Amino acid sequence: MNGRPRIKLKLTVGDSILELLGWFSLFLLWYMITINYNKLPEIVPVHYNVEGKVDKFGPKSILLMLPLIATVLYVAMTIINRFPHLFNYPVKITEENASQQYTVASRLIRYLKFIVVVIFGIIAFKSIPNTSATSEGLGSWFLPFVLLLVFVPVIYYIIKSIKAV
């Protein structure tokens, strides 16, 4: 890691759009929770099982944790993304491949931080109707959907990174 070049990456239009979508989604998550907070009952669903069904209830203040955790993760990943030379890579980083490897890894982090907000947004979006029993949990589709959203891009990145050598 010590010998890795430090390169300032330039964002493509697609990268910039993904950044804006991420910040907008984070804002939307905060907005959705705060606009509905006073309308919610004091006891709300706070946990779902593997099948996406509510299995624990708690105080509505727990729902504020969704945008809070999403914000902390998003900001932390944004800061970390400024230092791609510190990431772990499946290949040796050299002067010749550093720019390409850093760009792909940085794009993966950018995508994953957007996905984190989307996942928390879906949980919030589905939890609010669950408080009034107008919805039946997250749905059995939620866990496979989340796993696909996270692991498909990671596997794609690893393959792309190894092939780029």
PDB file of C-alpha atoms in Angstrom:
ATOM      1  CA  MET A   1       0.000   0.000   0.000  1.00  0.00           C
ATOM      2  CA  ASN A   2       2.850   2.383   0.747  1.00  0.00           C
ATOM      3  CA  GLY A   3       4.095   2.329  -2.826  1.00  0.00           C
ATOM      4  CA  ARG A   4       0.723   2.892  -4.431  1.00  0.00           C
ATOM      5  CA  PRO A   5       0.357   6.050  -6.464  1.00  0.00           C
ATOM      6  CA  ARG A   6      -2.038   8.708  -5.214  1.00  0.00           C
ATOM      7  CA  ILE A   7      -4.253   9.852  -8.053  1.00  0.00           C
ATOM      8  CA  LYS A   8      -7.010  12.438  -7.991  1.00  0.00           C
ATOM      9  CA  LEU A   9      -9.857  10.814  -9.903  1.00  0.00           C
ATOM     10  CA  LYS A  10     -12.111  12.831 -12.157  1.00  0.00           C
ATOM     11  CA  LEU A  11     -15.802  12.056 -11.984  1.00  0.00           C
ATOM     12  CA  THR A  12     -17.580  11.136 -15.176  1.00  0.00           C
ATOM     13  CA  VAL A  13     -21.072  12.439 -15.862  1.00  0.00           C
ATOM     14  CA  GLY A  14     -22.440   9.058 -14.750  1.00  0.00           C
ATOM     15  CA  ASP A  15     -20.471   9.250 -11.502  1.00  0.00           C
ATOM     16  CA  SER A  16     -21.786  12.750 -10.835  1.00  0.00           C
ATOM     17  CA  ILE A  17     -25.361  11.657 -11.531  1.00  0.00           C
ATOM     18  CA  LEU A  18     -24.962   8.721  -9.138  1.00  0.00           C
ATOM     19  CA  GLU A  19     -23.607  11.089  -6.458  1.00  0.00           C
ATOM     20  CA  LEU A  20     -26.565  13.434  -6.934  1.00  0.00           C
ATOM     21  CA  LEU A  21     -29.017  10.525  -6.848  1.00  0.00           C
ATOM     22  CA  GLY A  22     -27.442   9.331  -3.617  1.00  0.00           C
ATOM     23  CA  TRP A  23     -27.699  12.714  -1.909  1.00  0.00           C
ATOM     24  CA  PHE A  24     -31.241  13.194  -3.219  1.00  0.00           C
ATOM     25  CA  SER A  25     -32.257   9.729  -1.973  1.00  0.00           C
ATOM     26  CA  LEU A  26     -30.769  10.504   1.429  1.00  0.00           C
ATOM     27  CA  PHE A  27     -32.729  13.754   1.565  1.00  0.00           C
ATOM     28  CA  LEU A  28     -35.869  11.905   0.483  1.00  0.00           C
ATOM     29  CA  LEU A  29     -35.379   9.318   3.238  1.00  0.00           C
ATOM     30  CA  TRP A  30     -35.110  12.049   5.886  1.00  0.00           C
ATOM     31  CA  TYR A  31     -38.119  13.826   4.405  1.00  0.00           C
ATOM     32  CA  MET A  32     -40.244  10.669   4.335  1.00  0.00           C
ATOM     33  CA  ILE A  33     -39.525   9.865   7.987  1.00  0.00           C
ATOM     34  CA  THR A  34     -39.947  13.415   9.306  1.00  0.00           C
ATOM     35  CA  ILE A  35     -43.145  14.162   7.353  1.00  0.00           C
ATOM     36  CA  ASN A  36     -44.775  10.958   8.668  1.00  0.00           C
ATOM     37  CA  TYR A  37     -43.274  10.855  12.160  1.00  0.00           C
ATOM     38  CA  ASN A  38     -46.046  12.700  14.035  1.00  0.00           C
ATOM     39  CA  LYS A  39     -48.735  10.636  12.290  1.00  0.00           C
ATOM     40  CA  LEU A  40     -47.231   7.327  13.430  1.00  0.00           C
ATOM     41  CA  PRO A  41     -48.475   5.404  16.460  1.00  0.00           C
ATOM     42  CA  GLU A  42     -46.158   5.207  19.468  1.00  0.00           C
ATOM     43  CA  ILE A  43     -45.425   1.506  18.792  1.00  0.00           C
ATOM     44  CA  VAL A  44     -44.152   0.585  15.308  1.00  0.00           C
ATOM     45  CA  PRO A  45     -42.485  -2.398  13.598  1.00  0.00           C
ATOM     46  CA  VAL A  46     -38.745  -2.296  14.290  1.00  0.00           C
ATOM     47  CA  HIS A  47     -37.522  -5.657  13.004  1.00  0.00           C
ATOM     48  CA  TYR A  48     -38.350  -8.082  10.224  1.00  0.00           C
ATOM     49  CA  ASN A  49     -37.515 -11.771   9.907  1.00  0.00           C
ATOM     50  CA  VAL A  50     -35.959 -13.510   6.912  1.00  0.00           C
ATOM     51  CA  GLU A  51     -39.366 -13.786   5.241  1.00  0.00           C
ATOM     52  CA  GLY A  52     -39.848 -10.024   5.550  1.00  0.00           C
ATOM     53  CA  LYS A  53     -42.553 -10.291   8.196  1.00  0.00           C
ATOM     54  CA  VAL A  54     -42.633  -8.067  11.277  1.00  0.00           C
ATOM     55  CA  ASP A  55     -41.280  -9.946  14.292  1.00  0.00           C
ATOM     56  CA  LYS A  56     -40.590  -7.119  16.751  1.00  0.00           C
ATOM     57  CA  PHE A  57     -42.244  -3.858  17.704  1.00  0.00           C
ATOM     58  CA  GLY A  58     -40.813  -0.878  19.526  1.00  0.00           C
ATOM     59  CA  PRO A  59     -41.040   2.884  19.988  1.00  0.00           C
ATOM     60  CA  LYS A  60     -41.475   5.003  16.875  1.00  0.00           C
ATOM     61  CA  SER A  61     -38.255   6.867  17.682  1.00  0.00           C
ATOM     62  CA  ILE A  62     -36.428   3.770  16.382  1.00  0.00           C
ATOM     63  CA  LEU A  63     -37.556   4.731  12.857  1.00  0.00           C
ATOM     64  CA  LEU A  64     -35.335   7.821  13.143  1.00  0.00           C
ATOM     65  CA  MET A  65     -32.400   5.440  13.215  1.00  0.00           C
ATOM     66  CA  LEU A  66     -33.000   4.509   9.560  1.00  0.00           C
ATOM     67  CA  PRO A  67     -32.037   7.892   8.073  1.00  0.00           C
ATOM     68  CA  LEU A  68     -29.438   8.472  10.776  1.00  0.00           C
ATOM     69  CA  ILE A  69     -27.570   5.228  10.075  1.00  0.00           C
ATOM     70  CA  ALA A  70     -27.962   5.720   6.312  1.00  0.00           C
ATOM     71  CA  THR A  71     -26.486   9.221   6.627  1.00  0.00           C
ATOM     72  CA  VAL A  72     -23.528   8.074   8.734  1.00  0.00           C
ATOM     73  CA  LEU A  73     -22.772   5.238   6.307  1.00  0.00           C
ATOM     74  CA  TYR A  74     -23.190   7.471   3.253  1.00  0.00           C
ATOM     75  CA  VAL A  75     -20.919  10.214   4.590  1.00  0.00           C
ATOM     76  CA  ALA A  76     -18.315   7.716   5.834  1.00  0.00           C
ATOM     77  CA  MET A  77     -18.249   5.965   2.456  1.00  0.00           C
ATOM     78  CA  THR A  78     -17.994   9.340   0.707  1.00  0.00           C
ATOM     79  CA  ILE A  79     -14.942  10.226   2.796  1.00  0.00           C
ATOM     80  CA  ILE A  80     -13.356   6.803   2.352  1.00  0.00           C
ATOM     81  CA  ASN A  81     -13.907   7.043  -1.408  1.00  0.00           C
ATOM     82  CA  ARG A  82     -11.459   9.952  -1.527  1.00  0.00           C
ATOM     83  CA  PHE A  83      -8.600   7.577  -0.719  1.00  0.00           C
ATOM     84  CA  PRO A  84      -8.743   4.752  -3.282  1.00  0.00           C
ATOM     85  CA  HIS A  85      -5.037   4.048  -2.812  1.00  0.00           C
ATOM     86  CA  LEU A  86      -5.923   2.635   0.632  1.00  0.00           C
ATOM     87  CA  PHE A  87      -8.533   0.145  -0.643  1.00  0.00           C
ATOM     88  CA  ASN A  88      -7.932  -3.578  -0.877  1.00  0.00           C
ATOM     89  CA  TYR A  89      -7.636  -4.811  -4.461  1.00  0.00           C
ATOM     90  CA  PRO A  90      -7.701  -8.304  -5.931  1.00  0.00           C
ATOM     91  CA  VAL A  91      -4.648  -7.396  -8.039  1.00  0.00           C
ATOM     92  CA  LYS A  92      -1.325  -5.684  -7.445  1.00  0.00           C
ATOM     93  CA  ILE A  93      -1.576  -1.927  -8.014  1.00  0.00           C
ATOM     94  CA  THR A  94       1.105  -0.462 -10.265  1.00  0.00           C
ATOM     95  CA  GLU A  95       1.642   2.912 -11.902  1.00  0.00           C
ATOM     96  CA  GLU A  96       0.179   1.475 -15.111  1.00  0.00           C
ATOM     97  CA  ASN A  97      -3.063   0.080 -13.696  1.00  0.00           C
ATOM     98  CA  ALA A  98      -3.676   2.425 -10.745  1.00  0.00           C
ATOM     99  CA  SER A  99      -5.960   4.850 -12.547  1.00  0.00           C
ATOM    100  CA  GLN A 100      -8.185   2.129 -13.974  1.00  0.00           C
ATOM    101  CA  GLN A 101      -8.296   0.112 -10.737  1.00  0.00           C
ATOM    102  CA  TYR A 102      -9.011   3.196  -8.608  1.00  0.00           C
ATOM    103  CA  THR A 103     -11.752   4.350 -10.968  1.00  0.00           C
ATOM    104  CA  VAL A 104     -13.540   1.000 -10.937  1.00  0.00           C
ATOM    105  CA  ALA A 105     -13.216   0.594  -7.156  1.00  0.00           C
ATOM    106  CA  SER A 106     -14.364   4.157  -6.536  1.00  0.00           C
ATOM    107  CA  ARG A 107     -17.375   3.622  -8.784  1.00  0.00           C
ATOM    108  CA  LEU A 108     -18.232   0.453  -6.838  1.00  0.00           C
ATOM    109  CA  ILE A 109     -18.157   2.362  -3.530  1.00  0.00           C
ATOM    110  CA  ARG A 110     -20.287   5.110  -5.064  1.00  0.00           C
ATOM    111  CA  TYR A 111     -22.830   2.545  -6.220  1.00  0.00           C
ATOM    112  CA  LEU A 112     -22.837   0.707  -2.879  1.00  0.00           C
ATOM    113  CA  LYS A 113     -23.406   3.866  -0.864  1.00  0.00           C
ATOM    114  CA  PHE A 114     -26.381   4.697  -3.092  1.00  0.00           C
ATOM    115  CA  ILE A 115     -27.698   1.159  -2.586  1.00  0.00           C
ATOM    116  CA  VAL A 116     -27.348   1.512   1.200  1.00  0.00           C
ATOM    117  CA  VAL A 117     -29.650   4.543   1.093  1.00  0.00           C
ATOM    118  CA  VAL A 118     -32.079   2.744  -1.219  1.00  0.00           C
ATOM    119  CA  ILE A 119     -32.228  -0.253   1.137  1.00  0.00           C
ATOM    120  CA  PHE A 120     -32.877   1.946   4.164  1.00  0.00           C
ATOM    121  CA  GLY A 121     -35.428   3.866   2.105  1.00  0.00           C
ATOM    122  CA  ILE A 122     -37.310   0.698   1.195  1.00  0.00           C
ATOM    123  CA  ILE A 123     -37.360  -0.365   4.843  1.00  0.00           C
ATOM    124  CA  ALA A 124     -38.723   3.055   5.862  1.00  0.00           C
ATOM    125  CA  PHE A 125     -41.191   3.141   2.981  1.00  0.00           C
ATOM    126  CA  LYS A 126     -42.539  -0.297   3.899  1.00  0.00           C
ATOM    127  CA  SER A 127     -42.418   0.296   7.688  1.00  0.00           C
ATOM    128  CA  ILE A 128     -44.669   3.353   7.652  1.00  0.00           C
ATOM    129  CA  PRO A 129     -47.703   1.497   6.198  1.00  0.00           C
ATOM    130  CA  ASN A 130     -46.913  -1.453   8.487  1.00  0.00           C
ATOM    131  CA  THR A 131     -47.675   0.749  11.500  1.00  0.00           C
ATOM    132  CA  SER A 132     -51.327   0.903  10.513  1.00  0.00           C
ATOM    133  CA  ALA A 133     -51.472  -2.731   9.342  1.00  0.00           C
ATOM    134  CA  THR A 134     -52.033  -1.682   5.716  1.00  0.00           C
ATOM    135  CA  SER A 135     -49.019  -3.690   4.598  1.00  0.00           C
ATOM    136  CA  GLU A 136     -47.607  -7.110   5.407  1.00  0.00           C
ATOM    137  CA  GLY A 137     -43.961  -6.531   6.217  1.00  0.00           C
ATOM    138  CA  LEU A 138     -41.186  -6.079   3.733  1.00  0.00           C
ATOM    139  CA  GLY A 139     -42.186  -9.029   1.596  1.00  0.00           C
ATOM    140  CA  SER A 140     -40.355 -12.258   0.865  1.00  0.00           C
ATOM    141  CA  TRP A 141     -38.689 -10.549  -2.125  1.00  0.00           C
ATOM    142  CA  PHE A 142     -36.759  -8.090   0.067  1.00  0.00           C
ATOM    143  CA  LEU A 143     -33.815 -10.232   1.233  1.00  0.00           C
ATOM    144  CA  PRO A 144     -33.023 -11.752  -2.199  1.00  0.00           C
ATOM    145  CA  PHE A 145     -33.392  -8.274  -3.729  1.00  0.00           C
ATOM    146  CA  VAL A 146     -30.929  -6.754  -1.243  1.00  0.00           C
ATOM    147  CA  LEU A 147     -28.462  -9.588  -1.739  1.00  0.00           C
ATOM    148  CA  LEU A 148     -28.596  -9.104  -5.512  1.00  0.00           C
ATOM    149  CA  LEU A 149     -28.195  -5.331  -5.196  1.00  0.00           C
ATOM    150  CA  VAL A 150     -25.064  -5.773  -3.106  1.00  0.00           C
ATOM    151  CA  PHE A 151     -23.351  -8.905  -4.381  1.00  0.00           C
ATOM    152  CA  VAL A 152     -23.865  -8.658  -8.152  1.00  0.00           C
ATOM    153  CA  PRO A 153     -21.914  -5.368  -8.418  1.00  0.00           C
ATOM    154  CA  VAL A 154     -19.189  -6.656  -6.064  1.00  0.00           C
ATOM    155  CA  ILE A 155     -18.731  -9.824  -8.124  1.00  0.00           C
ATOM    156  CA  TYR A 156     -18.814  -7.743 -11.325  1.00  0.00           C
ATOM    157  CA  TYR A 157     -16.150  -5.441  -9.877  1.00  0.00           C
ATOM    158  CA  ILE A 158     -13.868  -8.336  -8.885  1.00  0.00           C
ATOM    159  CA  ILE A 159     -14.152  -9.912 -12.341  1.00  0.00           C
ATOM    160  CA  LYS A 160     -13.585  -6.570 -14.084  1.00  0.00           C
ATOM    161  CA  SER A 161     -10.648  -5.746 -11.851  1.00  0.00           C
ATOM    162  CA  ILE A 162      -8.933  -9.083 -12.438  1.00  0.00           C
ATOM    163  CA  LYS A 163      -9.542  -8.983 -16.207  1.00  0.00           C
ATOM    164  CA  ALA A 164      -8.067  -5.483 -16.412  1.00  0.00           C
ATOM    165  CA  VAL A 165      -4.625  -6.791 -15.454  1.00  0.00           C
TER     166      VAL A 165
END
